[in-house]
PDB file of C-alpha atoms in Angstrom:
ATOM      1  CA  MET A   1      21.563 -12.353  12.436  1.00  0.00           C
ATOM      2  CA  THR A   2      23.425 -14.393  15.054  1.00  0.00           C
ATOM      3  CA  VAL A   3      21.758 -17.230  16.957  1.00  0.00           C
ATOM      4  CA  LEU A   4      21.765 -15.093  20.119  1.00  0.00           C
ATOM      5  CA  SER A   5      20.228 -12.021  18.490  1.00  0.00           C
ATOM      6  CA  LYS A   6      17.646 -14.188  16.743  1.00  0.00           C
ATOM      7  CA  SER A   7      16.607 -15.762  20.047  1.00  0.00           C
ATOM      8  CA  VAL A   8      16.319 -12.309  21.631  1.00  0.00           C
ATOM      9  CA  GLU A   9      14.127 -11.142  18.749  1.00  0.00           C
ATOM     10  CA  GLU A  10      11.903 -14.210  19.056  1.00  0.00           C
ATOM     11  CA  ALA A  11      11.599 -13.608  22.797  1.00  0.00           C
ATOM     12  CA  LYS A  12      10.258 -10.107  22.104  1.00  0.00           C
ATOM     13  CA  TYR A  13       7.363 -11.613  20.174  1.00  0.00           C
ATOM     14  CA  ARG A  14       6.729 -14.332  22.722  1.00  0.00           C
ATOM     15  CA  PHE A  15       6.447 -11.974  25.686  1.00  0.00           C
ATOM     16  CA  SER A  16       4.959  -8.908  24.011  1.00  0.00           C
ATOM     17  CA  PRO A  17       1.528  -7.993  25.458  1.00  0.00           C
ATOM     18  CA  ILE A  18       0.438  -6.431  22.159  1.00  0.00           C
ATOM     19  CA  PRO A  19      -2.867  -8.049  21.062  1.00  0.00           C
ATOM     20  CA  VAL A  20      -2.520 -10.083  17.853  1.00  0.00           C
ATOM     21  CA  ILE A  21      -5.762 -10.342  15.882  1.00  0.00           C
ATOM     22  CA  ASP A  22      -6.455 -12.800  13.068  1.00  0.00           C
ATOM     23  CA  ILE A  23      -8.932 -10.837  10.968  1.00  0.00           C
ATOM     24  CA  SER A  24      -9.603 -13.833   8.702  1.00  0.00           C
ATOM     25  CA  ASP A  25     -11.636 -15.228  11.631  1.00  0.00           C
ATOM     26  CA  PRO A  26     -15.032 -13.471  11.995  1.00  0.00           C
ATOM     27  CA  GLU A  27     -15.086 -14.352  15.700  1.00  0.00           C
ATOM     28  CA  SER A  28     -12.076 -12.081  16.219  1.00  0.00           C
ATOM     29  CA  LYS A  29     -14.566  -9.205  16.454  1.00  0.00           C
ATOM     30  CA  HIS A  30     -14.685  -9.578  20.247  1.00  0.00           C
ATOM     31  CA  ALA A  31     -10.885  -9.599  20.520  1.00  0.00           C
ATOM     32  CA  LEU A  32     -10.777  -6.418  18.421  1.00  0.00           C
ATOM     33  CA  VAL A  33     -13.171  -4.644  20.786  1.00  0.00           C
ATOM     34  CA  LYS A  34     -11.168  -5.728  23.836  1.00  0.00           C
ATOM     35  CA  ALA A  35      -7.895  -4.600  22.225  1.00  0.00           C
ATOM     36  CA  CYS A  36      -9.399  -1.170  21.509  1.00  0.00           C
ATOM     37  CA  GLU A  37     -10.614  -0.899  25.108  1.00  0.00           C
ATOM     38  CA  ASP A  38      -7.473  -2.142  26.840  1.00  0.00           C
ATOM     39  CA  PHE A  39      -4.681  -0.899  24.579  1.00  0.00           C
ATOM     40  CA  GLY A  40      -6.071   1.273  21.785  1.00  0.00           C
ATOM     41  CA  PHE A  41      -3.608  -0.693  19.681  1.00  0.00           C
ATOM     42  CA  PHE A  42      -3.359  -4.110  18.046  1.00  0.00           C
ATOM     43  CA  LYS A  43      -1.495  -6.124  15.455  1.00  0.00           C
ATOM     44  CA  VAL A  44      -3.363  -7.629  12.505  1.00  0.00           C
ATOM     45  CA  ILE A  45      -2.384 -10.920  10.861  1.00  0.00           C
ATOM     46  CA  ASN A  46      -3.877 -12.909   7.990  1.00  0.00           C
ATOM     47  CA  HIS A  47      -4.919  -9.742   6.188  1.00  0.00           C
ATOM     48  CA  ALA A  48      -5.610  -9.496   2.469  1.00  0.00           C
ATOM     49  CA  VAL A  49      -3.117  -6.758   1.558  1.00  0.00           C
ATOM     50  CA  PRO A  50      -0.771  -8.304  -1.063  1.00  0.00           C
ATOM     51  CA  SER A  51       2.859  -8.401   0.066  1.00  0.00           C
ATOM     52  CA  GLU A  52       3.860  -7.289  -3.444  1.00  0.00           C
ATOM     53  CA  LEU A  53       2.140  -3.925  -2.921  1.00  0.00           C
ATOM     54  CA  VAL A  54       4.046  -3.414   0.311  1.00  0.00           C
ATOM     55  CA  SER A  55       7.385  -4.407  -1.224  1.00  0.00           C
ATOM     56  CA  VAL A  56       6.979  -2.130  -4.236  1.00  0.00           C
ATOM     57  CA  LEU A  57       6.032   0.887  -2.145  1.00  0.00           C
ATOM     58  CA  GLU A  58       8.815   0.243   0.361  1.00  0.00           C
ATOM     59  CA  HIS A  59      11.290   0.137  -2.529  1.00  0.00           C
ATOM     60  CA  GLU A  60       9.951   3.398  -3.979  1.00  0.00           C
ATOM     61  CA  ALA A  61      10.063   5.051  -0.542  1.00  0.00           C
ATOM     62  CA  VAL A  62      13.701   4.073  -0.043  1.00  0.00           C
ATOM     63  CA  GLU A  63      14.501   5.336  -3.553  1.00  0.00           C
ATOM     64  CA  PHE A  64      12.906   8.680  -2.750  1.00  0.00           C
ATOM     65  CA  PHE A  65      14.630   9.144   0.596  1.00  0.00           C
ATOM     66  CA  THR A  66      18.040   8.356  -0.922  1.00  0.00           C
ATOM     67  CA  LEU A  67      17.671  11.251  -3.380  1.00  0.00           C
ATOM     68  CA  PRO A  68      19.844  14.316  -2.805  1.00  0.00           C
ATOM     69  CA  THR A  69      18.341  16.744  -0.324  1.00  0.00           C
ATOM     70  CA  SER A  70      18.050  19.354  -3.079  1.00  0.00           C
ATOM     71  CA  ASP A  71      15.718  17.037  -5.002  1.00  0.00           C
ATOM     72  CA  LYS A  72      13.562  16.159  -2.009  1.00  0.00           C
ATOM     73  CA  THR A  73      13.148  19.766  -0.905  1.00  0.00           C
ATOM     74  CA  GLN A  74      11.608  20.577  -4.299  1.00  0.00           C
ATOM     75  CA  VAL A  75       8.451  19.000  -2.943  1.00  0.00           C
ATOM     76  CA  ALA A  76       8.674  20.466   0.570  1.00  0.00           C
ATOM     77  CA  GLY A  77       5.493  22.064   1.845  1.00  0.00           C
ATOM     78  CA  TYR A  78       3.037  22.423   4.695  1.00  0.00           C
ATOM     79  CA  PRO A  79       1.024  20.573   5.728  1.00  0.00           C
ATOM     80  CA  PHE A  80       1.685  18.235   2.788  1.00  0.00           C
ATOM     81  CA  GLY A  81       4.924  17.426   1.024  1.00  0.00           C
ATOM     82  CA  TYR A  82       8.469  16.611   2.140  1.00  0.00           C
ATOM     83  CA  GLY A  83       9.770  17.531   5.570  1.00  0.00           C
ATOM     84  CA  SER A  84      12.868  16.868   7.649  1.00  0.00           C
ATOM     85  CA  ARG A  85      13.398  17.201  11.410  1.00  0.00           C
ATOM     86  CA  LYS A  86      10.653  19.800  11.905  1.00  0.00           C
ATOM     87  CA  ILE A  87       7.264  18.219  12.685  1.00  0.00           C
ATOM     88  CA  GLY A  88       4.516  20.766  12.191  1.00  0.00           C
ATOM     89  CA  ARG A  89       4.909  24.459  12.955  1.00  0.00           C
ATOM     90  CA  ASN A  90       4.757  24.492  16.722  1.00  0.00           C
ATOM     91  CA  GLY A  91       8.322  23.628  17.708  1.00  0.00           C
ATOM     92  CA  ASP A  92       8.316  19.812  17.564  1.00  0.00           C
ATOM     93  CA  VAL A  93      11.386  18.162  16.052  1.00  0.00           C
ATOM     94  CA  GLY A  94      12.560  14.590  15.551  1.00  0.00           C
ATOM     95  CA  TRP A  95      15.243  12.454  13.920  1.00  0.00           C
ATOM     96  CA  VAL A  96      13.042  11.834  10.891  1.00  0.00           C
ATOM     97  CA  GLU A  97      12.329  12.837   7.321  1.00  0.00           C
ATOM     98  CA  TYR A  98       8.943  12.232   5.794  1.00  0.00           C
ATOM     99  CA  LEU A  99       6.591  12.611   2.877  1.00  0.00           C
ATOM    100  CA  LEU A 100       3.002  13.498   3.774  1.00  0.00           C
ATOM    101  CA  MET A 101       0.143  13.498   1.312  1.00  0.00           C
ATOM    102  CA  ASN A 102      -3.626  13.741   1.166  1.00  0.00           C
ATOM    103  CA  VAL A 103      -4.718  10.393  -0.246  1.00  0.00           C
ATOM    104  CA  ASN A 104      -7.531  11.791  -2.388  1.00  0.00           C
ATOM    105  CA  LEU A 105      -5.935  15.018  -3.592  1.00  0.00           C
ATOM    106  CA  ASP A 106      -2.213  14.420  -3.961  1.00  0.00           C
ATOM    107  CA  ILE A 107      -1.977  11.005  -5.593  1.00  0.00           C
ATOM    108  CA  GLY A 108      -3.298  12.396  -8.833  1.00  0.00           C
ATOM    109  CA  SER A 109      -1.073  15.460  -8.742  1.00  0.00           C
ATOM    110  CA  ASP A 110       2.627  16.225  -9.001  1.00  0.00           C
ATOM    111  CA  LEU A 111       2.792  17.645  -5.469  1.00  0.00           C
ATOM    112  CA  PHE A 112       5.206  15.030  -4.188  1.00  0.00           C
ATOM    113  CA  LEU A 113       6.579  13.868  -7.532  1.00  0.00           C
ATOM    114  CA  PRO A 114       9.266  16.136  -9.023  1.00  0.00           C
ATOM    115  CA  GLY A 115       8.884  16.357 -12.783  1.00  0.00           C
ATOM    116  CA  HIS A 116      12.390  15.121 -13.527  1.00  0.00           C
ATOM    117  CA  LEU A 117      11.960  11.844 -11.617  1.00  0.00           C
ATOM    118  CA  ASN A 118      11.950   8.933 -14.040  1.00  0.00           C
ATOM    119  CA  ASN A 119       9.926   6.746 -11.698  1.00  0.00           C
ATOM    120  CA  ARG A 120       7.205   9.187 -10.665  1.00  0.00           C
ATOM    121  CA  GLU A 121       4.452   7.127 -12.341  1.00  0.00           C
ATOM    122  CA  THR A 122       5.719   4.066 -10.489  1.00  0.00           C
ATOM    123  CA  ILE A 123       5.541   5.940  -7.183  1.00  0.00           C
ATOM    124  CA  ARG A 124       2.064   7.274  -7.911  1.00  0.00           C
ATOM    125  CA  ASN A 125       0.739   3.846  -8.868  1.00  0.00           C
ATOM    126  CA  ALA A 126       2.380   2.199  -5.865  1.00  0.00           C
ATOM    127  CA  VAL A 127       0.797   4.680  -3.433  1.00  0.00           C
ATOM    128  CA  LEU A 128      -2.609   4.408  -5.111  1.00  0.00           C
ATOM    129  CA  GLU A 129      -2.679   0.608  -5.092  1.00  0.00           C
ATOM    130  CA  TYR A 130      -1.377   0.382  -1.538  1.00  0.00           C
ATOM    131  CA  THR A 131      -3.772   2.926  -0.033  1.00  0.00           C
ATOM    132  CA  THR A 132      -6.740   1.392  -1.881  1.00  0.00           C
ATOM    133  CA  SER A 133      -5.961  -2.018  -0.412  1.00  0.00           C
ATOM    134  CA  VAL A 134      -5.274  -0.685   3.088  1.00  0.00           C
ATOM    135  CA  ARG A 135      -8.481   1.396   3.013  1.00  0.00           C
ATOM    136  CA  LYS A 136     -10.469  -1.775   2.317  1.00  0.00           C
ATOM    137  CA  MET A 137      -8.736  -3.603   5.173  1.00  0.00           C
ATOM    138  CA  THR A 138      -9.475  -0.654   7.460  1.00  0.00           C
ATOM    139  CA  CYS A 139     -13.162  -0.737   6.544  1.00  0.00           C
ATOM    140  CA  ASP A 140     -13.265  -4.500   7.140  1.00  0.00           C
ATOM    141  CA  VAL A 141     -11.709  -4.051  10.581  1.00  0.00           C
ATOM    142  CA  LEU A 142     -14.135  -1.254  11.464  1.00  0.00           C
ATOM    143  CA  GLU A 143     -17.075  -3.434  10.442  1.00  0.00           C
ATOM    144  CA  MET A 144     -15.774  -6.278  12.625  1.00  0.00           C
ATOM    145  CA  ILE A 145     -15.450  -3.825  15.523  1.00  0.00           C
ATOM    146  CA  THR A 146     -18.984  -2.545  14.912  1.00  0.00           C
ATOM    147  CA  ASP A 147     -20.293  -6.108  14.870  1.00  0.00           C
ATOM    148  CA  GLY A 148     -18.398  -6.864  18.080  1.00  0.00           C
ATOM    149  CA  LEU A 149     -20.015  -3.841  19.714  1.00  0.00           C
ATOM    150  CA  GLY A 150     -23.454  -5.057  18.620  1.00  0.00           C
ATOM    151  CA  ILE A 151     -24.135  -1.958  16.521  1.00  0.00           C
ATOM    152  CA  LYS A 152     -26.436  -2.046  13.495  1.00  0.00           C
ATOM    153  CA  PRO A 153     -25.850  -1.448  10.652  1.00  0.00           C
ATOM    154  CA  THR A 154     -22.335  -2.847  10.529  1.00  0.00           C
ATOM    155  CA  ASN A 155     -21.120   0.013   8.314  1.00  0.00           C
ATOM    156  CA  THR A 156     -21.852   2.606  11.015  1.00  0.00           C
ATOM    157  CA  LEU A 157     -18.128   3.277  11.461  1.00  0.00           C
ATOM    158  CA  SER A 158     -16.699   2.132   8.128  1.00  0.00           C
ATOM    159  CA  LYS A 159     -18.903   4.515   6.144  1.00  0.00           C
ATOM    160  CA  LEU A 160     -17.076   7.400   7.831  1.00  0.00           C
ATOM    161  CA  VAL A 161     -13.833   6.516   6.040  1.00  0.00           C
ATOM    162  CA  SER A 162     -14.986   4.604   2.943  1.00  0.00           C
ATOM    163  CA  ASP A 163     -16.081   7.681   0.992  1.00  0.00           C
ATOM    164  CA  GLN A 164     -13.621   8.497  -1.797  1.00  0.00           C
ATOM    165  CA  ASN A 165     -13.673  12.117  -0.630  1.00  0.00           C
ATOM    166  CA  SER A 166     -12.881  11.320   2.984  1.00  0.00           C
ATOM    167  CA  ASP A 167     -10.000  13.249   4.503  1.00  0.00           C
ATOM    168  CA  SER A 168      -7.512  10.394   4.715  1.00  0.00           C
ATOM    169  CA  ILE A 169      -3.776  11.035   4.980  1.00  0.00           C
ATOM    170  CA  PHE A 170      -0.798   8.905   3.962  1.00  0.00           C
ATOM    171  CA  ARG A 171       2.674   9.321   5.409  1.00  0.00           C
ATOM    172  CA  LEU A 172       6.055   7.809   4.555  1.00  0.00           C
ATOM    173  CA  ASN A 173       8.617   8.105   7.348  1.00  0.00           C
ATOM    174  CA  HIS A 174      12.358   7.511   7.188  1.00  0.00           C
ATOM    175  CA  TYR A 175      14.388   7.379  10.397  1.00  0.00           C
ATOM    176  CA  PRO A 176      18.104   7.337   9.433  1.00  0.00           C
ATOM    177  CA  PRO A 177      20.663   5.708  11.747  1.00  0.00           C
ATOM    178  CA  CYS A 178      21.283   8.172  14.561  1.00  0.00           C
ATOM    179  CA  PRO A 179      24.925   8.839  15.546  1.00  0.00           C
ATOM    180  CA  LEU A 180      23.803  10.920  18.525  1.00  0.00           C
ATOM    181  CA  ILE A 181      23.104   7.692  20.426  1.00  0.00           C
ATOM    182  CA  ASN A 182      26.737   6.617  20.228  1.00  0.00           C
ATOM    183  CA  GLU A 183      27.909  10.113  21.135  1.00  0.00           C
ATOM    184  CA  ASN A 184      25.942   9.867  24.397  1.00  0.00           C
ATOM    185  CA  ILE A 185      23.856  12.924  23.592  1.00  0.00           C
ATOM    186  CA  ASP A 186      20.352  13.471  24.989  1.00  0.00           C
ATOM    187  CA  GLY A 187      20.821  10.863  27.680  1.00  0.00           C
ATOM    188  CA  GLY A 188      22.686   8.403  25.494  1.00  0.00           C
ATOM    189  CA  ASN A 189      20.332   5.533  24.764  1.00  0.00           C
ATOM    190  CA  ASN A 190      17.152   7.259  23.610  1.00  0.00           C
ATOM    191  CA  VAL A 191      16.939   9.852  20.839  1.00  0.00           C
ATOM    192  CA  ILE A 192      13.412  10.714  19.754  1.00  0.00           C
ATOM    193  CA  GLY A 193      12.609   9.999  16.137  1.00  0.00           C
ATOM    194  CA  PHE A 194       8.993  11.115  16.480  1.00  0.00           C
ATOM    195  CA  GLY A 195       7.706  12.501  19.769  1.00  0.00           C
ATOM    196  CA  GLU A 196       4.851  11.119  21.847  1.00  0.00           C
ATOM    197  CA  HIS A 197       1.393  11.899  20.507  1.00  0.00           C
ATOM    198  CA  THR A 198      -2.003  10.497  19.677  1.00  0.00           C
ATOM    199  CA  ASP A 199      -3.474  10.442  16.182  1.00  0.00           C
ATOM    200  CA  PRO A 200      -6.507  12.683  15.558  1.00  0.00           C
ATOM    201  CA  GLN A 201      -8.225  10.438  13.000  1.00  0.00           C
ATOM    202  CA  ILE A 202     -10.486   7.398  13.482  1.00  0.00           C
ATOM    203  CA  LEU A 203      -7.909   4.658  12.897  1.00  0.00           C
ATOM    204  CA  SER A 204      -4.259   4.677  11.844  1.00  0.00           C
ATOM    205  CA  VAL A 205      -2.732   1.721  10.020  1.00  0.00           C
ATOM    206  CA  LEU A 206       1.032   1.276  10.285  1.00  0.00           C
ATOM    207  CA  TRP A 207       3.501  -0.868   8.387  1.00  0.00           C
ATOM    208  CA  SER A 208       7.236  -0.763   9.035  1.00  0.00           C
ATOM    209  CA  ASN A 209      10.350  -2.561   7.912  1.00  0.00           C
ATOM    210  CA  ASN A 210      12.271  -4.906  10.189  1.00  0.00           C
ATOM    211  CA  THR A 211      13.768  -2.098  12.309  1.00  0.00           C
ATOM    212  CA  SER A 212      11.994  -1.572  15.614  1.00  0.00           C
ATOM    213  CA  GLY A 213      11.545   1.752  17.398  1.00  0.00           C
ATOM    214  CA  LEU A 214       7.805   2.192  17.916  1.00  0.00           C
ATOM    215  CA  GLN A 215       6.598   2.366  21.510  1.00  0.00           C
ATOM    216  CA  ILE A 216       3.102   2.696  22.951  1.00  0.00           C
ATOM    217  CA  ASN A 217       2.038   4.106  26.286  1.00  0.00           C
ATOM    218  CA  LEU A 218       0.037   1.787  28.550  1.00  0.00           C
ATOM    219  CA  THR A 219      -2.766   2.899  30.854  1.00  0.00           C
ATOM    220  CA  ASN A 220      -0.380   2.630  33.829  1.00  0.00           C
ATOM    221  CA  GLY A 221       1.894   5.217  32.220  1.00  0.00           C
ATOM    222  CA  SER A 222       4.704   2.859  31.203  1.00  0.00           C
ATOM    223  CA  TRP A 223       6.113   2.623  27.687  1.00  0.00           C
ATOM    224  CA  ILE A 224       6.523  -0.719  25.896  1.00  0.00           C
ATOM    225  CA  SER A 225       8.311  -1.433  22.629  1.00  0.00           C
ATOM    226  CA  VAL A 226       6.400  -2.892  19.701  1.00  0.00           C
ATOM    227  CA  PRO A 227       8.372  -5.682  17.984  1.00  0.00           C
ATOM    228  CA  SER A 228       8.597  -5.023  14.246  1.00  0.00           C
ATOM    229  CA  ASP A 229       6.898  -7.442  11.862  1.00  0.00           C
ATOM    230  CA  PRO A 230       6.906  -6.537   8.153  1.00  0.00           C
ATOM    231  CA  SER A 231       4.335  -9.245   7.402  1.00  0.00           C
ATOM    232  CA  SER A 232       1.689  -7.595   9.590  1.00  0.00           C
ATOM    233  CA  PHE A 233      -0.041  -4.269  10.160  1.00  0.00           C
ATOM    234  CA  PHE A 234      -0.487  -2.332  13.388  1.00  0.00           C
ATOM    235  CA  PHE A 235      -3.652  -0.345  14.152  1.00  0.00           C
ATOM    236  CA  ASN A 236      -3.941   2.702  16.446  1.00  0.00           C
ATOM    237  CA  VAL A 237      -7.243   3.927  17.840  1.00  0.00           C
ATOM    238  CA  GLY A 238      -7.429   7.644  17.058  1.00  0.00           C
ATOM    239  CA  ASP A 239      -8.953  10.544  18.986  1.00  0.00           C
ATOM    240  CA  SER A 240     -12.082  10.561  16.822  1.00  0.00           C
ATOM    241  CA  LEU A 241     -12.843   6.910  17.573  1.00  0.00           C
ATOM    242  CA  GLN A 242     -12.354   7.603  21.287  1.00  0.00           C
ATOM    243  CA  VAL A 243     -15.027  10.295  21.025  1.00  0.00           C
ATOM    244  CA  LEU A 244     -17.372   8.119  18.939  1.00  0.00           C
ATOM    245  CA  THR A 245     -17.229   5.454  21.676  1.00  0.00           C
ATOM    246  CA  ASN A 246     -17.520   8.074  24.453  1.00  0.00           C
ATOM    247  CA  GLY A 247     -14.136   7.112  25.863  1.00  0.00           C
ATOM    248  CA  ARG A 248     -14.719   3.358  25.790  1.00  0.00           C
ATOM    249  CA  PHE A 249     -11.914   2.987  23.248  1.00  0.00           C
ATOM    250  CA  LYS A 250      -8.632   4.700  24.088  1.00  0.00           C
ATOM    251  CA  SER A 251      -6.633   6.793  21.648  1.00  0.00           C
ATOM    252  CA  VAL A 252      -3.167   5.406  22.256  1.00  0.00           C
ATOM    253  CA  LYS A 253      -0.197   7.670  22.894  1.00  0.00           C
ATOM    254  CA  HIS A 254       2.848   6.470  20.945  1.00  0.00           C
ATOM    255  CA  ARG A 255       6.350   7.551  19.896  1.00  0.00           C
ATOM    256  CA  VAL A 256       9.341   6.360  17.866  1.00  0.00           C
ATOM    257  CA  LEU A 257      12.902   5.998  19.152  1.00  0.00           C
ATOM    258  CA  THR A 258      15.851   5.992  16.788  1.00  0.00           C
ATOM    259  CA  ASN A 259      18.357   3.245  16.047  1.00  0.00           C
ATOM    260  CA  SER A 260      22.107   3.830  15.940  1.00  0.00           C
ATOM    261  CA  MET A 261      22.801   1.246  13.215  1.00  0.00           C
ATOM    262  CA  LYS A 262      19.746   0.704  10.996  1.00  0.00           C
ATOM    263  CA  SER A 263      17.251   2.820   9.099  1.00  0.00           C
ATOM    264  CA  ARG A 264      13.583   2.512   9.906  1.00  0.00           C
ATOM    265  CA  VAL A 265      11.004   3.005   7.156  1.00  0.00           C
ATOM    266  CA  SER A 266       7.325   3.185   8.026  1.00  0.00           C
ATOM    267  CA  MET A 267       4.127   3.795   6.085  1.00  0.00           C
ATOM    268  CA  ILE A 268       1.012   5.059   7.856  1.00  0.00           C
ATOM    269  CA  TYR A 269      -2.514   5.356   6.530  1.00  0.00           C
ATOM    270  CA  PHE A 270      -4.605   7.735   8.638  1.00  0.00           C
ATOM    271  CA  ALA A 271      -8.286   6.956   8.091  1.00  0.00           C
ATOM    272  CA  GLY A 272     -10.216  10.182   8.529  1.00  0.00           C
ATOM    273  CA  PRO A 273     -13.811  11.179   7.724  1.00  0.00           C
ATOM    274  CA  LEU A 274     -15.173  13.915   5.502  1.00  0.00           C
ATOM    275  CA  LEU A 275     -14.217  17.407   6.641  1.00  0.00           C
ATOM    276  CA  THR A 276     -17.902  18.166   7.267  1.00  0.00           C
ATOM    277  CA  GLN A 277     -18.520  14.991   9.278  1.00  0.00           C
ATOM    278  CA  ARG A 278     -19.860  15.693  12.763  1.00  0.00           C
ATOM    279  CA  ILE A 279     -18.099  13.721  15.493  1.00  0.00           C
ATOM    280  CA  PHE A 280     -19.943  12.898  18.738  1.00  0.00           C
ATOM    281  CA  PRO A 281     -20.503   9.873  20.983  1.00  0.00           C
ATOM    282  CA  LEU A 282     -22.796   7.301  19.414  1.00  0.00           C
ATOM    283  CA  THR A 283     -26.006   7.108  21.420  1.00  0.00           C
ATOM    284  CA  CYS A 284     -26.330   3.390  20.662  1.00  0.00           C
ATOM    285  CA  LEU A 285     -23.242   2.795  22.833  1.00  0.00           C
ATOM    286  CA  MET A 286     -24.521   4.781  25.814  1.00  0.00           C
ATOM    287  CA  ASN A 287     -26.978   3.643  28.435  1.00  0.00           C
ATOM    288  CA  ASN A 288     -29.822   5.854  29.609  1.00  0.00           C
ATOM    289  CA  GLU A 289     -27.899   7.356  32.540  1.00  0.00           C
ATOM    290  CA  GLU A 290     -24.607   7.837  30.698  1.00  0.00           C
ATOM    291  CA  GLU A 291     -23.696  11.375  29.703  1.00  0.00           C
ATOM    292  CA  SER A 292     -21.609  12.434  26.738  1.00  0.00           C
ATOM    293  CA  LEU A 293     -18.015  13.177  27.696  1.00  0.00           C
ATOM    294  CA  TYR A 294     -17.396  15.345  24.646  1.00  0.00           C
ATOM    295  CA  GLU A 295     -18.883  18.298  22.830  1.00  0.00           C
ATOM    296  CA  GLU A 296     -19.962  17.694  19.258  1.00  0.00           C
ATOM    297  CA  PHE A 297     -17.556  18.982  16.597  1.00  0.00           C
ATOM    298  CA  THR A 298     -16.836  18.619  12.912  1.00  0.00           C
ATOM    299  CA  TRP A 299     -13.732  16.823  11.719  1.00  0.00           C
ATOM    300  CA  SER A 300     -12.608  20.091  10.118  1.00  0.00           C
ATOM    301  CA  GLU A 301     -12.829  21.882  13.486  1.00  0.00           C
ATOM    302  CA  TYR A 302     -10.895  19.183  15.293  1.00  0.00           C
ATOM    303  CA  LYS A 303      -8.267  18.901  12.574  1.00  0.00           C
ATOM    304  CA  LYS A 304      -7.639  22.666  12.712  1.00  0.00           C
ATOM    305  CA  SER A 305      -7.288  22.517  16.483  1.00  0.00           C
ATOM    306  CA  ALA A 306      -4.889  19.544  16.268  1.00  0.00           C
ATOM    307  CA  TYR A 307      -2.669  21.302  13.723  1.00  0.00           C
ATOM    308  CA  ASN A 308      -2.353  24.246  16.107  1.00  0.00           C
ATOM    309  CA  SER A 309      -1.182  22.089  19.013  1.00  0.00           C
ATOM    310  CA  ARG A 310       2.092  20.500  20.087  1.00  0.00           C
ATOM    311  CA  LEU A 311       2.547  16.766  19.546  1.00  0.00           C
ATOM    312  CA  SER A 312       2.298  15.887  23.240  1.00  0.00           C
ATOM    313  CA  ASP A 313      -0.745  18.067  23.946  1.00  0.00           C
ATOM    314  CA  ASN A 314      -4.031  16.515  25.014  1.00  0.00           C
ATOM    315  CA  ARG A 315      -5.835  17.519  21.835  1.00  0.00           C
ATOM    316  CA  LEU A 316      -9.235  16.341  23.054  1.00  0.00           C
ATOM    317  CA  GLN A 317      -9.191  18.458  26.203  1.00  0.00           C
ATOM    318  CA  PRO A 318     -10.746  21.576  24.582  1.00  0.00           C
ATOM    319  CA  PHE A 319     -13.640  19.395  23.407  1.00  0.00           C
ATOM    320  CA  GLU A 320     -14.324  17.645  26.705  1.00  0.00           C
ATOM    321  CA  ARG A 321     -17.720  18.432  28.160  1.00  0.00           C
ATOM    322  CA  LYS A 322     -17.448  20.345  31.403  1.00  0.00           C
ATOM    323  CA  ALA A 323     -19.091  18.683  34.379  1.00  0.00           C
ATOM    324  CA  VAL A 324     -22.087  20.583  35.728  1.00  0.00           C
ATOM    325  CA  SER A 325     -21.997  20.971  39.503  1.00  0.00           C
ATOM    326  CA  VAL A 326     -25.221  20.379  41.376  1.00  0.00           C
ATOM    327  CA  GLU A 327     -25.725  22.355  44.604  1.00  0.00           C
TER     328      GLU A 327
END
């Protein structure tokens, strides 16, 4: 990296409005709550996830994505397995290939591990160790948020995702260098790697390599880029947490733009509850006059609805409580 490019990169960090939360400090609980209210997004530092786990899984992800397409498509499937370009079944596409798995069901199976791969045990172990560590960090963050909100007990939110049978999802994304940018296609500078959307779950935990591309949508409608930082994790508030807080926390809309020169690799842990878990605004966060903004639903019902929607759809709209007119 040249001196000029390094200074530009450092400037991104210095002027980025993204909240940076030190979760080793218990008093950060108030900053977490504010970040969830103002942005629905924050960066976590001083976490306890070993860098070795991240490095090993990143290496295994790169190894997988460099396999011949014929090998990768052996584990293609829907909704879980390998996919390329097509995102879901409702017409969304992006400059991306990915591997999507159910944390609790697929890690112990051969769904995403072709039998002829020599390193399939290494991949399985890497995913298991990584997701176990990230799940614990997620629960710790949720308990800090709960404490910051003044809710008792402090596991009110974390218990929704800590169960070993919870419906948590893990995704590996690979965004190859995109030649379409240089060919001045689709407007020239921006080619969508993954289209704008919110995440349906409670929290999403993202790690990426040193290639940027992620953007989040602010409350004023503008998009800002998130500087990459492989030593940290980024948290998204999901739709379910927005409902649980009756709209106090905002499920952040985000997207990924491609890079013409460098590959981007990201790993996302989507912390979801049990399929039978009922989702509704917590009464302990509502005052006496406040009304629920959402109808009660199960996670299974919401997940089914989300899978039947387009990425950019407002997935919560069908579950919003209709205002009752008074004459």
